[in-house]
Amino acid sequence: MKKPELLAPAGNLEKLKMALMYGADAVYMGGKAFGLRAFSDNFEDIELKQGINFAHSLGKKAYITINIFPHNEDLPDLPDYIKSVAAMGADAIIVSDLGVFRIAREVAPTLPVHISTQANSVNWSTVKFWQELGASRVVLARELSLDDITLIRDKVDIELEAFIHGAMCISYSGRCLISNYLTGRDANRGQCAQPCRWKYHLVEESRPGVYLPVTEDERGTYIFNSKDLCLINHLPELIDSGLNSFKIEGRMKSVHYVATVVKVYREAIDSYCTSPDTFHIKQEWLDELQKVSHREYTTGFYFNKTNENDQIYTSSSYTQTHDFIGLVKEYNSETRLAVVEQRNNMKVGEEIEITQPGEEPFIQKISQMFDAEGSSIEVAPHPQQIVAMPMAKPVKPYAMLRRPEIRRER
């Protein structure tokens, strides 16, 4: 059995480091141009190089997104950008457009090219076409079933990648014109305004101002709003299908989201590959995926055509059970004090949970806190305030502090 790559999103350098420390085999990230997440933090050129180097220092990989559908005015700077990415040591670029693919092969012929899900590869002949052109991997369209994926695997000899967790786009593999039509922001050039998450009413042309119900008991509905993809319960089938890479969506998601989701899938994949005959889904994995900000979960197109049960009609809200409140920067094993960067208001006496790479989470109370000058404090209210606090167990850098809460909409 070949263990699939676990591929994580990296919206900025901190998220990249967290994803890799929590168990990702590779990350995908975008520069300030030519990617489909223009409103993510993204990376300056020097940060791209730092991210690639950090991944390589851990024996892991970094892929760069160049997956917009460019117009003529986007092309002049593209060859130099591709050459610079290749010179940085990127392990591959991810592209959607044949024109971008042609330029990449011309200016950086040894740079591996992955074909984005935006290219809508839904059959084995299309995948074979990309293979014959020289692509090294195809990210399959999200509209495929597991049976479709298995058939494609049998027909081609190229790496296959598929999304296994994260937000779902209402449009065909993300190729959407609604944002451009309503706001002038082109989703296919990285500027999506996410109008699929807006609330809509039905208005009949001759009766302006009369908002007709779209569903039985509401005057408005989120008719485009998909549930989030989650395939943790189906890892054995996914691994057995022969997919080479499992992709997590979320370059615009939080540090807490990226680290938590990566950790869950890392543990589950390793558990199955170590002992497939005794593998079972652990409740703590399911619980962890409820702690991060998410919509209700669905299996998407993997096992059936999507229907009304895969949509959320009443709200575009997210839910989560825990707040991310701090990130461990250092730990002194003699004093048992951790240096923590505050990410949300926290107080002495609160019960918190600590999760960290490669370890089981544990719960403790904040018994004391000290500010940067060593003075005792009761509360840390300032964003990214540096505090020290005793830890019940040893912790590592990149450990996260979370505060359990009553589940609520966000």
XYZ file of N, CA, C and O in Angstrom, residues 66 68-69 93-105 112-141 152 156-160 175:
212
model
N -0.639 28.908 -9.820
C -0.702 29.878 -10.923
C -1.934 29.482 -11.734
O -1.869 29.176 -12.923
N -5.069 31.027 -12.251
C -6.098 31.899 -12.819
C -6.324 31.548 -14.295
O -5.501 30.870 -14.925
N -7.447 32.024 -14.821
C -7.661 32.009 -16.263
C -7.288 33.400 -16.764
O -8.082 34.339 -16.699
N 4.193 23.724 -10.034
C 3.201 24.784 -10.107
C 1.855 24.150 -10.442
O 1.796 23.084 -11.057
N 0.783 24.807 -10.025
C -0.574 24.324 -10.272
C -1.227 25.283 -11.254
O -1.355 26.477 -10.964
N -1.639 24.792 -12.417
C -2.190 25.658 -13.461
C -3.550 25.126 -13.922
O -3.836 23.932 -13.817
N -4.363 26.035 -14.467
C -5.680 25.669 -14.999
C -5.759 25.833 -16.508
O -6.524 25.133 -17.171
N -4.989 26.783 -17.035
C -5.165 27.269 -18.397
C -4.110 26.693 -19.330
O -2.917 26.621 -18.979
N -4.528 26.301 -20.525
C -3.582 25.751 -21.507
C -2.504 26.759 -21.886
O -1.343 26.395 -22.119
N -2.876 28.032 -21.956
C -1.882 29.054 -22.284
C -0.811 29.172 -21.226
O 0.389 29.317 -21.544
N -1.203 29.124 -19.964
C -0.225 29.147 -18.873
C 0.639 27.896 -18.933
O 1.868 27.954 -18.744
N 0.020 26.756 -19.205
C 0.776 25.509 -19.333
C 1.821 25.634 -20.439
O 2.991 25.241 -20.254
N 1.439 26.193 -21.586
C 2.371 26.339 -22.707
C 3.551 27.222 -22.321
O 4.714 26.891 -22.599
N 3.268 28.346 -21.659
C 4.344 29.251 -21.252
C 5.266 28.568 -20.248
O 6.500 28.689 -20.328
N 4.686 27.836 -19.309
C 5.506 27.150 -18.301
C 6.440 26.136 -18.948
O 7.619 26.043 -18.583
N 5.936 25.379 -19.903
C 6.786 24.390 -20.564
C 7.890 25.050 -21.377
O 8.979 24.500 -21.543
N 7.902 20.690 -12.691
C 6.679 19.879 -12.768
C 5.423 20.746 -12.756
O 5.366 21.776 -12.078
N 4.431 20.328 -13.515
C 3.166 21.066 -13.614
C 2.024 20.163 -13.171
O 1.861 19.054 -13.682
N 1.241 20.673 -12.215
C 0.015 20.001 -11.787
C -1.169 20.732 -12.411
O -1.197 21.964 -12.445
N -2.147 19.989 -12.867
C -3.334 20.576 -13.507
C -4.425 20.764 -12.459
O -4.869 19.817 -11.819
N -4.854 22.001 -12.288
C -5.798 22.375 -11.241
C -7.169 21.731 -11.437
O -7.573 21.392 -12.560
N -7.904 21.621 -10.340
C -9.304 21.189 -10.426
C -10.126 22.115 -11.314
O -11.136 21.701 -11.886
N -9.690 23.388 -11.466
C -10.389 24.344 -12.311
C -10.408 23.915 -13.781
O -11.209 24.417 -14.559
N -9.512 23.007 -14.156
C -9.471 22.548 -15.544
C -10.563 21.535 -15.855
O -10.687 21.083 -17.002
N -11.337 21.146 -14.844
C -12.531 20.304 -15.057
C -12.208 18.930 -15.648
O -12.872 18.483 -16.587
N -11.246 18.246 -15.110
C -10.904 16.906 -15.604
C -11.860 15.890 -14.994
O -11.743 15.516 -13.826
N -12.822 15.422 -15.804
C -13.866 14.539 -15.301
C -13.868 13.170 -15.974
O -14.746 12.354 -15.702
N -12.874 12.896 -16.840
C -12.825 11.579 -17.486
C -11.383 11.190 -17.754
O -10.478 12.030 -17.766
N -11.166 9.902 -18.002
C -9.804 9.407 -18.150
C -9.128 9.918 -19.419
O -7.904 10.085 -19.446
N -9.900 10.205 -20.456
C -9.304 10.690 -21.696
C -8.692 12.080 -21.499
O -7.600 12.370 -22.009
N -9.390 12.940 -20.760
C -8.838 14.270 -20.462
C -7.566 14.145 -19.645
O -6.558 14.824 -19.913
N -7.574 13.277 -18.647
C -6.387 13.090 -17.813
C -5.232 12.567 -18.654
O -4.074 13.012 -18.516
N -5.519 11.637 -19.564
C -4.473 11.091 -20.433
C -3.920 12.166 -21.367
O -2.719 12.199 -21.668
N -4.794 13.063 -21.824
C -4.356 14.187 -22.646
C -3.314 15.025 -21.903
O -2.252 15.367 -22.456
N -3.604 15.366 -20.631
C -2.645 16.147 -19.850
C -1.351 15.359 -19.624
O -0.255 15.924 -19.666
N -1.477 14.073 -19.409
C -0.297 13.232 -19.249
C 0.578 13.283 -20.502
O 1.806 13.437 -20.423
N -0.050 13.187 -21.666
C 0.708 13.200 -22.920
C 1.344 14.553 -23.195
O 2.379 14.633 -23.866
N 0.744 15.624 -22.680
C 1.342 16.958 -22.829
C 2.543 17.163 -21.909
O 3.322 18.081 -22.113
N 2.647 16.324 -20.873
C 3.792 16.430 -19.977
C 3.475 16.847 -18.565
O 4.389 17.091 -17.761
N 2.188 16.954 -18.210
C 1.831 17.248 -16.827
C 2.252 16.087 -15.933
O 2.274 14.929 -16.367
N 2.581 16.378 -14.700
C 2.982 15.319 -13.775
C 1.859 14.900 -12.832
O 1.935 13.854 -12.197
N 0.810 15.734 -12.720
C -0.307 15.405 -11.833
C -1.555 16.125 -12.318
O -1.478 17.244 -12.825
N -2.705 15.500 -12.088
C -3.993 16.131 -12.371
C -4.818 16.150 -11.093
O -4.986 15.110 -10.443
N -5.299 17.337 -10.746
C -6.234 17.478 -9.627
C -7.633 17.293 -10.196
O -8.108 18.115 -10.982
N -8.279 16.220 -9.825
C -9.550 15.855 -10.440
C -10.669 16.815 -10.056
O -10.662 17.412 -8.973
N -11.636 16.963 -10.954
C -12.794 17.803 -10.686
C -13.562 17.273 -9.482
O -13.616 16.056 -9.249
N -10.661 6.090 -13.619
C -9.585 6.926 -14.164
C -8.231 6.372 -13.734
O -7.287 6.289 -14.538
N -4.982 5.440 -16.487
C -3.878 6.379 -16.721
C -2.705 6.076 -15.803
O -2.847 5.417 -14.770
N -1.563 6.583 -16.205
C -0.339 6.424 -15.413
C 0.221 7.806 -15.097
O 1.224 8.240 -15.665
N -0.457 8.510 -14.246
C -0.077 9.859 -13.845
C -0.590 10.060 -12.421
O -1.550 9.398 -11.994
N 0.036 10.934 -11.661
C -0.428 11.186 -10.305
C -1.816 11.835 -10.325
O -2.096 12.718 -11.144
N -2.662 11.384 -9.405
C -4.012 11.921 -9.275
C -4.199 12.512 -7.879
O -3.790 11.907 -6.880
N -15.656 27.199 -11.538
C -15.678 28.143 -12.667
C -17.010 28.897 -12.649
O -18.005 28.444 -13.172
